[in-house]
Structure formats: structure tokens, C-alpha cells
Amino acid sequence: ETGVTQSPTHLIKTRGQQVTLRCSSQSGHNTVSWYQQALGQGPQFIFQYYREEENGRGNFPPRFSGLQFPNYSSELNVNALELDDSALYLCASSAPGQGRTEAFFGQGTRLTVV
Amino acid sequence: DAKTTQPTSMDCAEGRAANLPCNHSTISGNEYVYWYRQIHSQGPQYIIHGLKNNETNEMASLIITEDRKSSTLILPHATLRDTAVYYCIVRVAADNYGQNFVFGPGTRLSVLP
């Protein structure tokens, strides 16, 4: 158990729809990152949030957006879903300001776009 | 792109030590070596990280060569539950705001009974 929780665990959406995934970070962790993991591949960095602002982004289009709340929890929003968005979405929290730079991952949300 | 090279797969007998190599010949002076593993359909699990000294914790040991161009993760007594994909990642550790982990394909370790 890492203390990072994600919801829902599984989700099925139709192409063109919008989806919101949620993440609660480990207690005391103020930095949240999101990753996409397609089947058979390693996780790919989407973006990172610190103090409610995005401060790093991978090669993902603007229809991938996020939020971080004052309690450090976070949401990942994906608009205009495409079939290729089907993947495991992972949230990771860390506390770099406390010298703890390792990130702890949640169990992920499995998104299927049909 | 990932800055590390790992074997695609390895087998290990249960109860024996599993030694997982990683090459990172272009590592910079301020980059650490991190190891994660991912058991099927679960989120990656942090194992250990280090800069230049060997590190040990309750899960594993990390041996980094003196020139820091390669490292080895050692699971001292592998069990069936250690079957997973193991990722070796190099990344700046200090002030990681905006930094992310770049995952390669990793090594698929199979622990055999």
C-alpha cells in the first residue's frame, strides 16, 4: 500500500466522450504526476502538478488537462476521447521539498474507449 | 527516450539471488538511479534509488559501478511474488519540480519454482 488512491478502478467510455479520473496523494505529498500506460509498454509521463499549477508536461495534446486541489488531490480530464486513449492511467505522488524524490504510484484506472 | 538499457527478460530460480543489470553510460553527475517494479496490472512499486554509493533496504540492494555507467539491482532471495517487470530509470533527484520518470521497456523477471 502506497497511500495513493485512484478512482474509479475501471471505466468504459465511448469515443468522443469526456472522462475525469481522480487521485488522492499520499499524506504530506504535495506533488502529483499522471502517467499513461498502453498495453505492453512502460508508463508515459502526461503532466505534473505542484501547488495547484502544472509545472511539467509530456508529449500529450491539450485535450489532456488536469487540476490539483488545495488538499493536493488531483484530477485528470480527457476530452474528445479516442480509441488510442484506452490505457492504464497512473497517478504518482511525491514530496520533493522534503527531500523525498521517489514517487509512489496508485493502482491505476483502466480506461477502455469503445 | 529512456537513458537506460536493460535486458528484455530474465529467469531466476526461487530462493536464489536475482541480479538485474542496467546500463546508463550517459548518466550525468547529478542524476540518480531509480528502480521500480510493476507486477501485472498494478501500479509501479518503488524499490530503491542511489547516486554513487551502494544502497540497501528491506527489499533489495543497489550496486553502482565506480564510473556510474552501470548498476545492478539485487533481490537476495527471490520469491514467486517477485515476478514482475523491473524498470531502471536515471533522473535528477534534487528539486524535482517538473521532473518526471522516463520508463523504458524494463526487464521482465520470471521467478521459477
mmCIF file with all atom_site columns, N, CA, C and O in Angstrom, chain B residues 33-68:
data_model
loop_
_atom_site.group_PDB
_atom_site.id
_atom_site.type_symbol
_atom_site.label_atom_id
_atom_site.label_alt_id
_atom_site.label_comp_id
_atom_site.label_asym_id
_atom_site.label_entity_id
_atom_site.label_seq_id
_atom_site.pdbx_PDB_ins_code
_atom_site.Cartn_x
_atom_site.Cartn_y
_atom_site.Cartn_z
_atom_site.occupancy
_atom_site.B_iso_or_equiv
_atom_site.pdbx_formal_charge
_atom_site.auth_seq_id
_atom_site.auth_comp_id
_atom_site.auth_asym_id
_atom_site.auth_atom_id
_atom_site.pdbx_PDB_model_num
ATOM 1   N N  . VAL B 1 33 ? 20.044 6.902  -9.889  1.00 0.00 ? 33 VAL B N  1
ATOM 2   C CA . VAL B 1 33 ? 19.491 5.689  -10.480 1.00 0.00 ? 33 VAL B CA 1
ATOM 3   C C  . VAL B 1 33 ? 18.330 5.228  -9.604  1.00 0.00 ? 33 VAL B C  1
ATOM 4   O O  . VAL B 1 33 ? 18.498 5.025  -8.389  1.00 0.00 ? 33 VAL B O  1
ATOM 5   N N  . TYR B 1 34 ? 17.172 5.089  -10.204 1.00 0.00 ? 34 TYR B N  1
ATOM 6   C CA . TYR B 1 34 ? 15.974 4.623  -9.510  1.00 0.00 ? 34 TYR B CA 1
ATOM 7   C C  . TYR B 1 34 ? 15.564 3.263  -10.069 1.00 0.00 ? 34 TYR B C  1
ATOM 8   O O  . TYR B 1 34 ? 15.698 3.006  -11.270 1.00 0.00 ? 34 TYR B O  1
ATOM 9   N N  . TRP B 1 35 ? 15.022 2.444  -9.190  1.00 0.00 ? 35 TRP B N  1
ATOM 10  C CA . TRP B 1 35 ? 14.452 1.169  -9.627  1.00 0.00 ? 35 TRP B CA 1
ATOM 11  C C  . TRP B 1 35 ? 13.004 1.086  -9.164  1.00 0.00 ? 35 TRP B C  1
ATOM 12  O O  . TRP B 1 35 ? 12.684 1.352  -7.990  1.00 0.00 ? 35 TRP B O  1
ATOM 13  N N  . TYR B 1 36 ? 12.151 0.691  -10.094 1.00 0.00 ? 36 TYR B N  1
ATOM 14  C CA . TYR B 1 36 ? 10.751 0.403  -9.808  1.00 0.00 ? 36 TYR B CA 1
ATOM 15  C C  . TYR B 1 36 ? 10.436 -0.976 -10.379 1.00 0.00 ? 36 TYR B C  1
ATOM 16  O O  . TYR B 1 36 ? 11.127 -1.470 -11.268 1.00 0.00 ? 36 TYR B O  1
ATOM 17  N N  . ARG B 1 37 ? 9.387  -1.566 -9.888  1.00 0.00 ? 37 ARG B N  1
ATOM 18  C CA . ARG B 1 37 ? 8.885  -2.793 -10.496 1.00 0.00 ? 37 ARG B CA 1
ATOM 19  C C  . ARG B 1 37 ? 7.374  -2.705 -10.633 1.00 0.00 ? 37 ARG B C  1
ATOM 20  O O  . ARG B 1 37 ? 6.702  -1.968 -9.902  1.00 0.00 ? 37 ARG B O  1
ATOM 21  N N  . GLN B 1 38 ? 6.853  -3.475 -11.567 1.00 0.00 ? 38 GLN B N  1
ATOM 22  C CA . GLN B 1 38 ? 5.421  -3.459 -11.821 1.00 0.00 ? 38 GLN B CA 1
ATOM 23  C C  . GLN B 1 38 ? 4.945  -4.895 -11.989 1.00 0.00 ? 38 GLN B C  1
ATOM 24  O O  . GLN B 1 38 ? 5.331  -5.585 -12.940 1.00 0.00 ? 38 GLN B O  1
ATOM 25  N N  . ILE B 1 39 ? 4.138  -5.285 -11.031 1.00 0.00 ? 39 ILE B N  1
ATOM 26  C CA . ILE B 1 39 ? 3.503  -6.588 -11.092 1.00 0.00 ? 39 ILE B CA 1
ATOM 27  C C  . ILE B 1 39 ? 2.256  -6.434 -11.942 1.00 0.00 ? 39 ILE B C  1
ATOM 28  O O  . ILE B 1 39 ? 1.600  -5.390 -11.911 1.00 0.00 ? 39 ILE B O  1
ATOM 29  N N  . HIS B 1 40 ? 1.919  -7.457 -12.659 1.00 0.00 ? 40 HIS B N  1
ATOM 30  C CA . HIS B 1 40 ? 0.883  -7.392 -13.686 1.00 0.00 ? 40 HIS B CA 1
ATOM 31  C C  . HIS B 1 40 ? -0.358 -6.618 -13.238 1.00 0.00 ? 40 HIS B C  1
ATOM 32  O O  . HIS B 1 40 ? -0.955 -6.899 -12.215 1.00 0.00 ? 40 HIS B O  1
ATOM 33  N N  . SER B 1 41 ? -0.685 -5.584 -14.038 1.00 0.00 ? 41 SER B N  1
ATOM 34  C CA . SER B 1 41 ? -1.912 -4.802 -13.861 1.00 0.00 ? 41 SER B CA 1
ATOM 35  C C  . SER B 1 41 ? -1.938 -3.958 -12.588 1.00 0.00 ? 41 SER B C  1
ATOM 36  O O  . SER B 1 41 ? -2.990 -3.441 -12.229 1.00 0.00 ? 41 SER B O  1
ATOM 37  N N  . GLN B 1 42 ? -0.795 -3.815 -11.927 1.00 0.00 ? 42 GLN B N  1
ATOM 38  C CA . GLN B 1 42 ? -0.724 -2.948 -10.758 1.00 0.00 ? 42 GLN B CA 1
ATOM 39  C C  . GLN B 1 42 ? 0.117  -1.706 -11.074 1.00 0.00 ? 42 GLN B C  1
ATOM 40  O O  . GLN B 1 42 ? 0.796  -1.659 -12.097 1.00 0.00 ? 42 GLN B O  1
ATOM 41  N N  . GLY B 1 43 ? 0.072  -0.715 -10.197 1.00 0.00 ? 43 GLY B N  1
ATOM 42  C CA . GLY B 1 43 ? 0.918  0.456  -10.376 1.00 0.00 ? 43 GLY B CA 1
ATOM 43  C C  . GLY B 1 43 ? 2.370  0.136  -10.070 1.00 0.00 ? 43 GLY B C  1
ATOM 44  O O  . GLY B 1 43 ? 2.663  -0.789 -9.310  1.00 0.00 ? 43 GLY B O  1
ATOM 45  N N  . PRO B 1 44 ? 3.319  0.865  -10.658 1.00 0.00 ? 44 PRO B N  1
ATOM 46  C CA . PRO B 1 44 ? 4.735  0.636  -10.358 1.00 0.00 ? 44 PRO B CA 1
ATOM 47  C C  . PRO B 1 44 ? 5.018  0.813  -8.865  1.00 0.00 ? 44 PRO B C  1
ATOM 48  O O  . PRO B 1 44 ? 4.463  1.701  -8.219  1.00 0.00 ? 44 PRO B O  1
ATOM 49  N N  . GLN B 1 45 ? 5.894  -0.033 -8.363  1.00 0.00 ? 45 GLN B N  1
ATOM 50  C CA . GLN B 1 45 ? 6.269  -0.012 -6.956  1.00 0.00 ? 45 GLN B CA 1
ATOM 51  C C  . GLN B 1 45 ? 7.707  0.453  -6.817  1.00 0.00 ? 45 GLN B C  1
ATOM 52  O O  . GLN B 1 45 ? 8.614  -0.098 -7.449  1.00 0.00 ? 45 GLN B O  1
ATOM 53  N N  . TYR B 1 46 ? 7.937  1.465  -5.997  1.00 0.00 ? 46 TYR B N  1
ATOM 54  C CA . TYR B 1 46 ? 9.297  1.953  -5.757  1.00 0.00 ? 46 TYR B CA 1
ATOM 55  C C  . TYR B 1 46 ? 10.107 0.886  -5.030  1.00 0.00 ? 46 TYR B C  1
ATOM 56  O O  . TYR B 1 46 ? 9.604  0.243  -4.088  1.00 0.00 ? 46 TYR B O  1
ATOM 57  N N  . ILE B 1 47 ? 11.359 0.677  -5.491  1.00 0.00 ? 47 ILE B N  1
ATOM 58  C CA . ILE B 1 47 ? 12.217 -0.293 -4.823  1.00 0.00 ? 47 ILE B CA 1
ATOM 59  C C  . ILE B 1 47 ? 13.353 0.405  -4.085  1.00 0.00 ? 47 ILE B C  1
ATOM 60  O O  . ILE B 1 47 ? 13.512 0.282  -2.874  1.00 0.00 ? 47 ILE B O  1
ATOM 61  N N  . ILE B 1 48 ? 14.149 1.180  -4.818  1.00 0.00 ? 48 ILE B N  1
ATOM 62  C CA . ILE B 1 48 ? 15.360 1.750  -4.235  1.00 0.00 ? 48 ILE B CA 1
ATOM 63  C C  . ILE B 1 48 ? 15.917 2.794  -5.190  1.00 0.00 ? 48 ILE B C  1
ATOM 64  O O  . ILE B 1 48 ? 15.581 2.798  -6.378  1.00 0.00 ? 48 ILE B O  1
ATOM 65  N N  . HIS B 1 49 ? 16.732 3.712  -4.685  1.00 0.00 ? 49 HIS B N  1
ATOM 66  C CA . HIS B 1 49 ? 17.460 4.607  -5.571  1.00 0.00 ? 49 HIS B CA 1
ATOM 67  C C  . HIS B 1 49 ? 18.783 4.993  -4.931  1.00 0.00 ? 49 HIS B C  1
ATOM 68  O O  . HIS B 1 49 ? 18.965 4.854  -3.705  1.00 0.00 ? 49 HIS B O  1
ATOM 69  N N  . GLY B 1 50 ? 19.738 5.439  -5.764  1.00 0.00 ? 50 GLY B N  1
ATOM 70  C CA . GLY B 1 50 ? 21.049 5.815  -5.265  1.00 0.00 ? 50 GLY B CA 1
ATOM 71  C C  . GLY B 1 50 ? 21.783 6.704  -6.242  1.00 0.00 ? 50 GLY B C  1
ATOM 72  O O  . GLY B 1 50 ? 21.423 6.796  -7.416  1.00 0.00 ? 50 GLY B O  1
ATOM 73  N N  . LEU B 1 51 ? 22.847 7.339  -5.736  1.00 0.00 ? 51 LEU B N  1
ATOM 74  C CA . LEU B 1 51 ? 23.655 8.245  -6.546  1.00 0.00 ? 51 LEU B CA 1
ATOM 75  C C  . LEU B 1 51 ? 24.967 7.581  -6.968  1.00 0.00 ? 51 LEU B C  1
ATOM 76  O O  . LEU B 1 51 ? 25.230 7.411  -8.145  1.00 0.00 ? 51 LEU B O  1
ATOM 77  N N  . LYS B 1 52 ? 25.785 7.232  -6.007  1.00 0.00 ? 52 LYS B N  1
ATOM 78  C CA . LYS B 1 52 ? 27.053 6.590  -6.354  1.00 0.00 ? 52 LYS B CA 1
ATOM 79  C C  . LYS B 1 52 ? 27.463 5.519  -5.350  1.00 0.00 ? 52 LYS B C  1
ATOM 80  O O  . LYS B 1 52 ? 28.211 4.611  -5.681  1.00 0.00 ? 52 LYS B O  1
ATOM 81  N N  . ASN B 1 53 ? 26.935 5.629  -4.135  1.00 0.00 ? 53 ASN B N  1
ATOM 82  C CA . ASN B 1 53 ? 27.237 4.596  -3.152  1.00 0.00 ? 53 ASN B CA 1
ATOM 83  C C  . ASN B 1 53 ? 26.235 3.456  -3.276  1.00 0.00 ? 53 ASN B C  1
ATOM 84  O O  . ASN B 1 53 ? 25.118 3.647  -3.724  1.00 0.00 ? 53 ASN B O  1
ATOM 85  N N  . ASN B 1 54 ? 26.662 2.271  -2.874  1.00 0.00 ? 54 ASN B N  1
ATOM 86  C CA . ASN B 1 54 ? 25.749 1.146  -2.859  1.00 0.00 ? 54 ASN B CA 1
ATOM 87  C C  . ASN B 1 54 ? 24.682 1.391  -1.800  1.00 0.00 ? 54 ASN B C  1
ATOM 88  O O  . ASN B 1 54 ? 24.951 1.981  -0.748  1.00 0.00 ? 54 ASN B O  1
ATOM 89  N N  . GLU B 1 55 ? 23.474 0.959  -2.087  1.00 0.00 ? 55 GLU B N  1
ATOM 90  C CA . GLU B 1 55 ? 22.355 1.163  -1.185  1.00 0.00 ? 55 GLU B CA 1
ATOM 91  C C  . GLU B 1 55 ? 21.671 -0.167 -0.911  1.00 0.00 ? 55 GLU B C  1
ATOM 92  O O  . GLU B 1 55 ? 21.648 -1.043 -1.770  1.00 0.00 ? 55 GLU B O  1
ATOM 93  N N  . THR B 1 56 ? 21.122 -0.279 0.281   1.00 0.00 ? 56 THR B N  1
ATOM 94  C CA . THR B 1 56 ? 20.375 -1.485 0.660   1.00 0.00 ? 56 THR B CA 1
ATOM 95  C C  . THR B 1 56 ? 19.170 -1.077 1.476   1.00 0.00 ? 56 THR B C  1
ATOM 96  O O  . THR B 1 56 ? 19.261 -0.183 2.313   1.00 0.00 ? 56 THR B O  1
ATOM 97  N N  . ASN B 1 57 ? 18.057 -1.731 1.199   1.00 0.00 ? 57 ASN B N  1
ATOM 98  C CA . ASN B 1 57 ? 16.874 -1.569 2.056   1.00 0.00 ? 57 ASN B CA 1
ATOM 99  C C  . ASN B 1 57 ? 16.235 -2.934 2.237   1.00 0.00 ? 57 ASN B C  1
ATOM 100 O O  . ASN B 1 57 ? 16.823 -3.964 1.878   1.00 0.00 ? 57 ASN B O  1
ATOM 101 N N  . GLU B 1 58 ? 15.040 -2.944 2.781   1.00 0.00 ? 58 GLU B N  1
ATOM 102 C CA . GLU B 1 58 ? 14.405 -4.218 3.112   1.00 0.00 ? 58 GLU B CA 1
ATOM 103 C C  . GLU B 1 58 ? 14.006 -5.010 1.870   1.00 0.00 ? 58 GLU B C  1
ATOM 104 O O  . GLU B 1 58 ? 13.747 -6.196 1.956   1.00 0.00 ? 58 GLU B O  1
ATOM 105 N N  . MET B 1 59 ? 13.967 -4.352 0.727   1.00 0.00 ? 59 MET B N  1
ATOM 106 C CA . MET B 1 59 ? 13.547 -5.046 -0.487  1.00 0.00 ? 59 MET B CA 1
ATOM 107 C C  . MET B 1 59 ? 14.729 -5.546 -1.306  1.00 0.00 ? 59 MET B C  1
ATOM 108 O O  . MET B 1 59 ? 14.669 -6.629 -1.900  1.00 0.00 ? 59 MET B O  1
ATOM 109 N N  . ALA B 1 60 ? 15.770 -4.722 -1.412  1.00 0.00 ? 60 ALA B N  1
ATOM 110 C CA . ALA B 1 60 ? 16.829 -5.028 -2.379  1.00 0.00 ? 60 ALA B CA 1
ATOM 111 C C  . ALA B 1 60 ? 18.105 -4.272 -2.068  1.00 0.00 ? 60 ALA B C  1
ATOM 112 O O  . ALA B 1 60 ? 18.146 -3.430 -1.176  1.00 0.00 ? 60 ALA B O  1
ATOM 113 N N  . SER B 1 61 ? 19.139 -4.604 -2.852  1.00 0.00 ? 61 SER B N  1
ATOM 114 C CA . SER B 1 61 ? 20.400 -3.861 -2.817  1.00 0.00 ? 61 SER B CA 1
ATOM 115 C C  . SER B 1 61 ? 20.657 -3.295 -4.207  1.00 0.00 ? 61 SER B C  1
ATOM 116 O O  . SER B 1 61 ? 20.301 -3.907 -5.216  1.00 0.00 ? 61 SER B O  1
ATOM 117 N N  . LEU B 1 62 ? 21.277 -2.126 -4.222  1.00 0.00 ? 62 LEU B N  1
ATOM 118 C CA . LEU B 1 62 ? 21.640 -1.469 -5.470  1.00 0.00 ? 62 LEU B CA 1
ATOM 119 C C  . LEU B 1 62 ? 23.146 -1.289 -5.483  1.00 0.00 ? 62 LEU B C  1
ATOM 120 O O  . LEU B 1 62 ? 23.699 -0.643 -4.576  1.00 0.00 ? 62 LEU B O  1
ATOM 121 N N  . ILE B 1 63 ? 23.776 -1.873 -6.499  1.00 0.00 ? 63 ILE B N  1
ATOM 122 C CA . ILE B 1 63 ? 25.218 -1.769 -6.658  1.00 0.00 ? 63 ILE B CA 1
ATOM 123 C C  . ILE B 1 63 ? 25.495 -0.899 -7.879  1.00 0.00 ? 63 ILE B C  1
ATOM 124 O O  . ILE B 1 63 ? 25.057 -1.238 -8.984  1.00 0.00 ? 63 ILE B O  1
ATOM 125 N N  . ILE B 1 64 ? 26.187 0.216  -7.685  1.00 0.00 ? 64 ILE B N  1
ATOM 126 C CA . ILE B 1 64 ? 26.510 1.137  -8.770  1.00 0.00 ? 64 ILE B CA 1
ATOM 127 C C  . ILE B 1 64 ? 28.016 1.079  -8.999  1.00 0.00 ? 64 ILE B C  1
ATOM 128 O O  . ILE B 1 64 ? 28.793 1.181  -8.051  1.00 0.00 ? 64 ILE B O  1
ATOM 129 N N  . THR B 1 65 ? 28.425 0.917  -10.251 1.00 0.00 ? 65 THR B N  1
ATOM 130 C CA . THR B 1 65 ? 29.856 0.845  -10.547 1.00 0.00 ? 65 THR B CA 1
ATOM 131 C C  . THR B 1 65 ? 30.521 2.183  -10.255 1.00 0.00 ? 65 THR B C  1
ATOM 132 O O  . THR B 1 65 ? 29.863 3.240  -10.210 1.00 0.00 ? 65 THR B O  1
ATOM 133 N N  . GLU B 1 66 ? 31.818 2.138  -10.088 1.00 0.00 ? 66 GLU B N  1
ATOM 134 C CA . GLU B 1 66 ? 32.556 3.335  -9.707  1.00 0.00 ? 66 GLU B CA 1
ATOM 135 C C  . GLU B 1 66 ? 32.426 4.443  -10.752 1.00 0.00 ? 66 GLU B C  1
ATOM 136 O O  . GLU B 1 66 ? 32.346 5.621  -10.400 1.00 0.00 ? 66 GLU B O  1
ATOM 137 N N  . ASP B 1 67 ? 32.394 4.078  -12.033 1.00 0.00 ? 67 ASP B N  1
ATOM 138 C CA . ASP B 1 67 ? 32.225 5.091  -13.078 1.00 0.00 ? 67 ASP B CA 1
ATOM 139 C C  . ASP B 1 67 ? 30.762 5.481  -13.300 1.00 0.00 ? 67 ASP B C  1
ATOM 140 O O  . ASP B 1 67 ? 30.467 6.336  -14.126 1.00 0.00 ? 67 ASP B O  1
ATOM 141 N N  . ARG B 1 68 ? 29.868 4.836  -12.566 1.00 0.00 ? 68 ARG B N  1
ATOM 142 C CA . ARG B 1 68 ? 28.417 5.099  -12.586 1.00 0.00 ? 68 ARG B CA 1
ATOM 143 C C  . ARG B 1 68 ? 27.777 4.816  -13.933 1.00 0.00 ? 68 ARG B C  1
ATOM 144 O O  . ARG B 1 68 ? 26.633 5.203  -14.161 1.00 0.00 ? 68 ARG B O  1
#
